[in-house]
Amino acid sequence: MTARRIIPCLDVKDGRVVKGVRFEGHTDMGDAAELAARYRDEGADELVFYDITASPEGRTLDYGWVRSIARLLDIPFCVAGGIRTVDQAAACLDNGADKVSINSPALERPELITEMADRLGSQCVVVGVDSRREDGEYVVHKYTGDPNARRLAGRRTLDWLVEAQALGAGEIVLNCIDQDGVRAGYDTAQLSEARSRLTIPLIASGGAGAVSHFLDVFDRANVSGALAASVFHTGAIRIPDLKASLAASGVEMRS
Amino acid sequence: MTVAIVHLGAGNTASVQFALERLGAEAVITADPAVIADAERLVLPGVGAAGYAMARMADLGLTDIIKGFERPLIGLCLGQQLLFETSEENGGATMLGFIPGEVRRLDVGPDRPVPHMGWTKLEGLKDDPILEGVSPGAYAYFVHSFVCPDTDATIACADYGTEVPAMVRTGNRWGCQFHPERSARAGARILQNFLSLSI
């Protein structure tokens, strides 16, 4: 079978890892390359690097930096932040990234997903979705890296997930904003609903605060992987301990 | 040891190069027929779709050179699929044909997502120099939506609701359906073995 993936997410700003609560009030968590090497050695199954200021500032990420990370890692990694053309996505892959994740640009121009899938293959096209419950419905937000630029995207989350999959996405990262950075657990209800609508892999994001939260999201939402940031960066949860605990509970983990 | 990584377009060429460099090999990403013909090792990385990769190979004048390459060659991910005769991807493609059979879309039922993306155990390991030091049950990182047919060429497999030929070999040609460059220790060992082959 296939192991469930534990995926540290590194929100990067100027080569440093930052983390805020509900996307605001960022604090410095260390050098991105150093943290990446540490997570690699500790058994992370994949890493996500998200240049959180690229999209709101209208730029793309630094390909030289992607290259330096690619040299360092012998596990897969995904990059995100300001990728709005197929050429930019191709450049990320050419510099050693395994996947690219697009969020706001896909909402603005959904055909981008198809263009990327046609040229680069669906397997490297990840669509990130920031979702929050409003008036009893899950709705999509965009530009969540910058609280000032953030706004509703005018779409229902579940509709958008199905559309993104149909357009050629190879994987979805569903980031539940209500849960982000508050460590109260993944939104297993929303993730479970998303899982039932998709045939491509789904990754849970937002809310990890305890080992039991990971167990819950794998058991209840049947996601392929769980992404988390602050609990790993602060050392609140150590990856080897987490994987050992999940394996003991019957969740398949890469050893 | 000079390794030529065939450049057919955007794809995982750089990560393959970096993995080989970590093992001390000199690896070049190239579409130059002369460099490819002279290389001591040849890598066909996974790029785009099967039909696109074969068309690029033909446009670049590389098809006959790759078919005639007599030293160790390894196809990675889509590169393994290219070793087979045909693929049903995008309405059908004729490929290198070193191994008989058709590459088909993964059909694994509703319980498993497609693409098969993630770390899956290598099982059924055959006695082959490229697998030396690789333990049964070692995890490798897979990303694919199409699957090669199971033939006599299979030297390792993976279970994803269907039998996935994870590695194949025919003569001086090997294939990995997974990404050894992204498969931590087991992947590095396989690449190291590939560099050390004596045939």
PDB file of N, CA and C in Angstrom, chain A residues 1-3 5 45 67 70-71 73-77 90 93-94 96 98-99 120 123 170-171 195 199-201 252-255, chain B residues 7 9-11 13-15 17-18 21-22 48 112-121 139 141 143 159-160 181-184:
ATOM      1  N   MET A   1       0.832  -1.206   0.000  1.00  0.00           N
ATOM      2  CA  MET A   1       0.000   0.000   0.000  1.00  0.00           C
ATOM      3  C   MET A   1       0.865   1.253   0.000  1.00  0.00           C
ATOM      4  N   THR A   2       0.206   2.369   0.022  1.00  0.00           N
ATOM      5  CA  THR A   2       0.931   3.637  -0.013  1.00  0.00           C
ATOM      6  C   THR A   2       0.849   4.304   1.351  1.00  0.00           C
ATOM      7  N   ALA A   3       1.982   4.743   1.837  1.00  0.00           N
ATOM      8  CA  ALA A   3       2.040   5.368   3.154  1.00  0.00           C
ATOM      9  C   ALA A   3       1.341   6.729   3.125  1.00  0.00           C
ATOM     10  N   ARG A   5       1.260  10.565   3.917  1.00  0.00           N
ATOM     11  CA  ARG A   5       2.403  11.488   3.912  1.00  0.00           C
ATOM     12  C   ARG A   5       2.323  12.540   5.018  1.00  0.00           C
ATOM     13  N   ASP A  45       8.000  13.229   4.559  1.00  0.00           N
ATOM     14  CA  ASP A  45       7.778  12.508   3.308  1.00  0.00           C
ATOM     15  C   ASP A  45       7.804  13.418   2.094  1.00  0.00           C
ATOM     16  N   ARG A  67      16.529  25.888  -6.929  1.00  0.00           N
ATOM     17  CA  ARG A  67      17.634  25.018  -7.313  1.00  0.00           C
ATOM     18  C   ARG A  67      18.471  24.595  -6.100  1.00  0.00           C
ATOM     19  N   ALA A  70      16.614  22.037  -4.247  1.00  0.00           N
ATOM     20  CA  ALA A  70      16.585  20.764  -4.988  1.00  0.00           C
ATOM     21  C   ALA A  70      17.883  19.982  -4.797  1.00  0.00           C
ATOM     22  N   ARG A  71      19.004  20.685  -4.714  1.00  0.00           N
ATOM     23  CA  ARG A  71      20.296  20.006  -4.509  1.00  0.00           C
ATOM     24  C   ARG A  71      20.346  19.337  -3.146  1.00  0.00           C
ATOM     25  N   LEU A  73      17.758  18.138  -1.241  1.00  0.00           N
ATOM     26  CA  LEU A  73      16.728  17.173  -0.844  1.00  0.00           C
ATOM     27  C   LEU A  73      16.754  15.890  -1.654  1.00  0.00           C
ATOM     28  N   ASP A  74      16.513  14.761  -0.980  1.00  0.00           N
ATOM     29  CA  ASP A  74      16.297  13.502  -1.687  1.00  0.00           C
ATOM     30  C   ASP A  74      14.881  12.987  -1.434  1.00  0.00           C
ATOM     31  N   ILE A  75      13.999  13.918  -1.093  1.00  0.00           N
ATOM     32  CA  ILE A  75      12.560  13.636  -1.001  1.00  0.00           C
ATOM     33  C   ILE A  75      11.846  14.681  -1.871  1.00  0.00           C
ATOM     34  N   PRO A  76      10.616  14.406  -2.278  1.00  0.00           N
ATOM     35  CA  PRO A  76       9.942  15.351  -3.172  1.00  0.00           C
ATOM     36  C   PRO A  76       9.593  16.669  -2.488  1.00  0.00           C
ATOM     37  N   PHE A  77       9.525  17.719  -3.305  1.00  0.00           N
ATOM     38  CA  PHE A  77       9.053  18.987  -2.757  1.00  0.00           C
ATOM     39  C   PHE A  77       8.248  19.764  -3.786  1.00  0.00           C
ATOM     40  N   ALA A  90       7.147  25.669 -15.512  1.00  0.00           N
ATOM     41  CA  ALA A  90       8.176  24.838 -16.148  1.00  0.00           C
ATOM     42  C   ALA A  90       9.552  25.179 -15.585  1.00  0.00           C
ATOM     43  N   LEU A  93      10.138  23.441 -12.322  1.00  0.00           N
ATOM     44  CA  LEU A  93      10.475  22.026 -12.504  1.00  0.00           C
ATOM     45  C   LEU A  93      11.891  21.882 -13.049  1.00  0.00           C
ATOM     46  N   ASP A  94      12.232  22.736 -14.005  1.00  0.00           N
ATOM     47  CA  ASP A  94      13.582  22.689 -14.584  1.00  0.00           C
ATOM     48  C   ASP A  94      14.655  22.951 -13.531  1.00  0.00           C
ATOM     49  N   GLY A  96      14.372  21.879 -10.471  1.00  0.00           N
ATOM     50  CA  GLY A  96      14.430  20.760  -9.539  1.00  0.00           C
ATOM     51  C   GLY A  96      13.218  20.551  -8.652  1.00  0.00           C
ATOM     52  N   ASP A  98       9.515  19.264  -7.760  1.00  0.00           N
ATOM     53  CA  ASP A  98       8.763  18.124  -8.270  1.00  0.00           C
ATOM     54  C   ASP A  98       7.348  18.510  -8.650  1.00  0.00           C
ATOM     55  N   LYS A  99       6.822  19.495  -7.930  1.00  0.00           N
ATOM     56  CA  LYS A  99       5.454  19.919  -8.199  1.00  0.00           C
ATOM     57  C   LYS A  99       5.373  21.419  -8.004  1.00  0.00           C
ATOM     58  N   LEU A 120       3.058  19.916 -18.691  1.00  0.00           N
ATOM     59  CA  LEU A 120       3.955  19.379 -17.659  1.00  0.00           C
ATOM     60  C   LEU A 120       3.455  18.065 -17.054  1.00  0.00           C
ATOM     61  N   GLN A 123       0.463  15.292 -12.852  1.00  0.00           N
ATOM     62  CA  GLN A 123       1.084  14.843 -11.599  1.00  0.00           C
ATOM     63  C   GLN A 123       1.877  15.940 -10.900  1.00  0.00           C
ATOM     64  N   GLY A 170      -3.574  17.557 -10.399  1.00  0.00           N
ATOM     65  CA  GLY A 170      -3.137  16.215 -10.011  1.00  0.00           C
ATOM     66  C   GLY A 170      -3.246  15.973  -8.525  1.00  0.00           C
ATOM     67  N   GLU A 171      -3.421  17.046  -7.766  1.00  0.00           N
ATOM     68  CA  GLU A 171      -3.537  16.931  -6.312  1.00  0.00           C
ATOM     69  C   GLU A 171      -4.138  18.232  -5.787  1.00  0.00           C
ATOM     70  N   ARG A 195     -12.988  14.939   0.119  1.00  0.00           N
ATOM     71  CA  ARG A 195     -12.466  13.633  -0.306  1.00  0.00           C
ATOM     72  C   ARG A 195     -13.507  12.873  -1.128  1.00  0.00           C
ATOM     73  N   THR A 199     -11.290  12.336  -7.083  1.00  0.00           N
ATOM     74  CA  THR A 199     -10.610  11.071  -7.371  1.00  0.00           C
ATOM     75  C   THR A 199      -9.093  11.240  -7.293  1.00  0.00           C
ATOM     76  N   ILE A 200      -8.611  12.484  -7.241  1.00  0.00           N
ATOM     77  CA  ILE A 200      -7.170  12.743  -7.136  1.00  0.00           C
ATOM     78  C   ILE A 200      -6.784  12.843  -5.659  1.00  0.00           C
ATOM     79  N   PRO A 201      -5.489  12.748  -5.343  1.00  0.00           N
ATOM     80  CA  PRO A 201      -5.084  12.830  -3.935  1.00  0.00           C
ATOM     81  C   PRO A 201      -5.478  14.172  -3.304  1.00  0.00           C
ATOM     82  N   GLU A 252      -0.398   3.586   7.972  1.00  0.00           N
ATOM     83  CA  GLU A 252       0.850   3.217   7.281  1.00  0.00           C
ATOM     84  C   GLU A 252       1.748   4.440   7.135  1.00  0.00           C
ATOM     85  N   MET A 253       2.964   4.309   7.664  1.00  0.00           N
ATOM     86  CA  MET A 253       3.962   5.381   7.607  1.00  0.00           C
ATOM     87  C   MET A 253       5.207   4.844   6.927  1.00  0.00           C
ATOM     88  N   ARG A 254       5.849   5.663   6.140  1.00  0.00           N
ATOM     89  CA  ARG A 254       7.145   5.282   5.583  1.00  0.00           C
ATOM     90  C   ARG A 254       8.157   5.206   6.710  1.00  0.00           C
ATOM     91  N   SER A 255       8.867   4.094   6.786  1.00  0.00           N
ATOM     92  CA  SER A 255       9.863   3.979   7.854  1.00  0.00           C
ATOM     93  C   SER A 255      11.262   4.068   7.266  1.00  0.00           C
TER      94      SER A 255
ATOM     95  N   HIS B   7      17.434  15.470 -22.426  1.00  0.00           N
ATOM     96  CA  HIS B   7      16.531  16.602 -22.204  1.00  0.00           C
ATOM     97  C   HIS B   7      15.469  16.639 -23.294  1.00  0.00           C
ATOM     98  N   GLY B   9      12.456  18.268 -22.679  1.00  0.00           N
ATOM     99  CA  GLY B   9      11.529  19.348 -22.354  1.00  0.00           C
ATOM    100  C   GLY B   9      11.483  19.533 -20.855  1.00  0.00           C
ATOM    101  N   ALA B  10      10.548  20.353 -20.388  1.00  0.00           N
ATOM    102  CA  ALA B  10      10.459  20.629 -18.961  1.00  0.00           C
ATOM    103  C   ALA B  10      10.144  19.343 -18.202  1.00  0.00           C
ATOM    104  N   GLY B  11      10.827  19.137 -17.103  1.00  0.00           N
ATOM    105  CA  GLY B  11      10.566  17.940 -16.319  1.00  0.00           C
ATOM    106  C   GLY B  11      11.549  17.807 -15.191  1.00  0.00           C
ATOM    107  N   THR B  13      14.449  16.770 -14.832  1.00  0.00           N
ATOM    108  CA  THR B  13      15.844  16.535 -15.205  1.00  0.00           C
ATOM    109  C   THR B  13      16.830  17.051 -14.161  1.00  0.00           C
ATOM    110  N   ALA B  14      16.579  18.225 -13.604  1.00  0.00           N
ATOM    111  CA  ALA B  14      17.538  18.799 -12.657  1.00  0.00           C
ATOM    112  C   ALA B  14      17.621  17.968 -11.391  1.00  0.00           C
ATOM    113  N   SER B  15      16.502  17.479 -10.910  1.00  0.00           N
ATOM    114  CA  SER B  15      16.559  16.701  -9.664  1.00  0.00           C
ATOM    115  C   SER B  15      17.310  15.398  -9.885  1.00  0.00           C
ATOM    116  N   GLN B  17      19.801  15.098 -12.074  1.00  0.00           N
ATOM    117  CA  GLN B  17      21.200  15.544 -12.136  1.00  0.00           C
ATOM    118  C   GLN B  17      21.776  15.738 -10.729  1.00  0.00           C
ATOM    119  N   PHE B  18      21.024  16.398  -9.879  1.00  0.00           N
ATOM    120  CA  PHE B  18      21.519  16.669  -8.518  1.00  0.00           C
ATOM    121  C   PHE B  18      21.727  15.369  -7.741  1.00  0.00           C
ATOM    122  N   GLU B  21      24.861  13.815  -8.939  1.00  0.00           N
ATOM    123  CA  GLU B  21      25.999  14.591  -8.441  1.00  0.00           C
ATOM    124  C   GLU B  21      26.269  14.306  -6.964  1.00  0.00           C
ATOM    125  N   ARG B  22      25.207  14.100  -6.204  1.00  0.00           N
ATOM    126  CA  ARG B  22      25.398  13.746  -4.784  1.00  0.00           C
ATOM    127  C   ARG B  22      26.159  12.433  -4.652  1.00  0.00           C
ATOM    128  N   GLY B  48       6.457  15.038 -19.341  1.00  0.00           N
ATOM    129  CA  GLY B  48       5.186  15.166 -20.056  1.00  0.00           C
ATOM    130  C   GLY B  48       4.509  13.839 -20.349  1.00  0.00           C
ATOM    131  N   ARG B 112      -8.836   4.220  -4.178  1.00  0.00           N
ATOM    132  CA  ARG B 112      -7.490   4.803  -4.245  1.00  0.00           C
ATOM    133  C   ARG B 112      -7.454   5.954  -5.236  1.00  0.00           C
ATOM    134  N   PRO B 113      -6.872   7.067  -4.810  1.00  0.00           N
ATOM    135  CA  PRO B 113      -6.762   8.202  -5.730  1.00  0.00           C
ATOM    136  C   PRO B 113      -5.824   7.891  -6.897  1.00  0.00           C
ATOM    137  N   VAL B 114      -6.090   8.525  -8.028  1.00  0.00           N
ATOM    138  CA  VAL B 114      -5.184   8.510  -9.180  1.00  0.00           C
ATOM    139  C   VAL B 114      -4.918   9.969  -9.527  1.00  0.00           C
ATOM    140  N   PRO B 115      -3.654  10.411  -9.714  1.00  0.00           N
ATOM    141  CA  PRO B 115      -2.425   9.618  -9.763  1.00  0.00           C
ATOM    142  C   PRO B 115      -2.097   8.846  -8.470  1.00  0.00           C
ATOM    143  N   HIS B 116      -1.376   7.744  -8.656  1.00  0.00           N
ATOM    144  CA  HIS B 116      -0.718   7.063  -7.535  1.00  0.00           C
ATOM    145  C   HIS B 116       0.438   7.964  -7.154  1.00  0.00           C
ATOM    146  N   MET B 117       0.275   8.661  -6.033  1.00  0.00           N
ATOM    147  CA  MET B 117       1.262   9.654  -5.642  1.00  0.00           C
ATOM    148  C   MET B 117       1.652   9.401  -4.194  1.00  0.00           C
ATOM    149  N   GLY B 118       2.908   9.073  -3.978  1.00  0.00           N
ATOM    150  CA  GLY B 118       3.363   8.873  -2.610  1.00  0.00           C
ATOM    151  C   GLY B 118       4.341   7.723  -2.490  1.00  0.00           C
ATOM    152  N   TRP B 119       4.593   7.340  -1.227  1.00  0.00           N
ATOM    153  CA  TRP B 119       5.621   6.340  -0.925  1.00  0.00           C
ATOM    154  C   TRP B 119       4.992   4.969  -0.787  1.00  0.00           C
ATOM    155  N   THR B 120       5.428   4.035  -1.633  1.00  0.00           N
ATOM    156  CA  THR B 120       4.889   2.680  -1.632  1.00  0.00           C
ATOM    157  C   THR B 120       6.053   1.687  -1.557  1.00  0.00           C
ATOM    158  N   LYS B 121       5.782   0.567  -0.906  1.00  0.00           N
ATOM    159  CA  LYS B 121       6.842  -0.432  -0.695  1.00  0.00           C
ATOM    160  C   LYS B 121       7.240  -1.143  -1.993  1.00  0.00           C
ATOM    161  N   TYR B 139      10.687   1.740   0.943  1.00  0.00           N
ATOM    162  CA  TYR B 139       9.723   2.645   0.318  1.00  0.00           C
ATOM    163  C   TYR B 139      10.360   3.452  -0.813  1.00  0.00           C
ATOM    164  N   TYR B 141       9.271   6.611  -3.889  1.00  0.00           N
ATOM    165  CA  TYR B 141       8.286   7.663  -4.161  1.00  0.00           C
ATOM    166  C   TYR B 141       7.758   7.566  -5.593  1.00  0.00           C
ATOM    167  N   VAL B 143       4.878   8.669  -8.617  1.00  0.00           N
ATOM    168  CA  VAL B 143       3.893   9.617  -9.124  1.00  0.00           C
ATOM    169  C   VAL B 143       3.544   9.193 -10.542  1.00  0.00           C
ATOM    170  N   ASP B 159       2.357  -2.590  -4.791  1.00  0.00           N
ATOM    171  CA  ASP B 159       0.925  -2.874  -4.741  1.00  0.00           C
ATOM    172  C   ASP B 159       0.154  -1.566  -4.611  1.00  0.00           C
ATOM    173  N   TYR B 160      -0.614  -1.238  -5.648  1.00  0.00           N
ATOM    174  CA  TYR B 160      -1.496  -0.068  -5.535  1.00  0.00           C
ATOM    175  C   TYR B 160      -2.889  -0.472  -6.041  1.00  0.00           C
ATOM    176  N   GLU B 181      15.495   9.518  -7.631  1.00  0.00           N
ATOM    177  CA  GLU B 181      16.140  10.775  -7.209  1.00  0.00           C
ATOM    178  C   GLU B 181      15.402  11.439  -6.054  1.00  0.00           C
ATOM    179  N   ARG B 182      14.183  10.965  -5.799  1.00  0.00           N
ATOM    180  CA  ARG B 182      13.370  11.521  -4.712  1.00  0.00           C
ATOM    181  C   ARG B 182      12.939  10.417  -3.752  1.00  0.00           C
ATOM    182  N   SER B 183      13.673   9.307  -3.739  1.00  0.00           N
ATOM    183  CA  SER B 183      13.282   8.175  -2.898  1.00  0.00           C
ATOM    184  C   SER B 183      14.284   7.900  -1.791  1.00  0.00           C
ATOM    185  N   ALA B 184      14.830   8.958  -1.242  1.00  0.00           N
ATOM    186  CA  ALA B 184      15.703   8.879  -0.070  1.00  0.00           C
ATOM    187  C   ALA B 184      16.764   7.788  -0.250  1.00  0.00           C
TER     188      ALA B 184
END
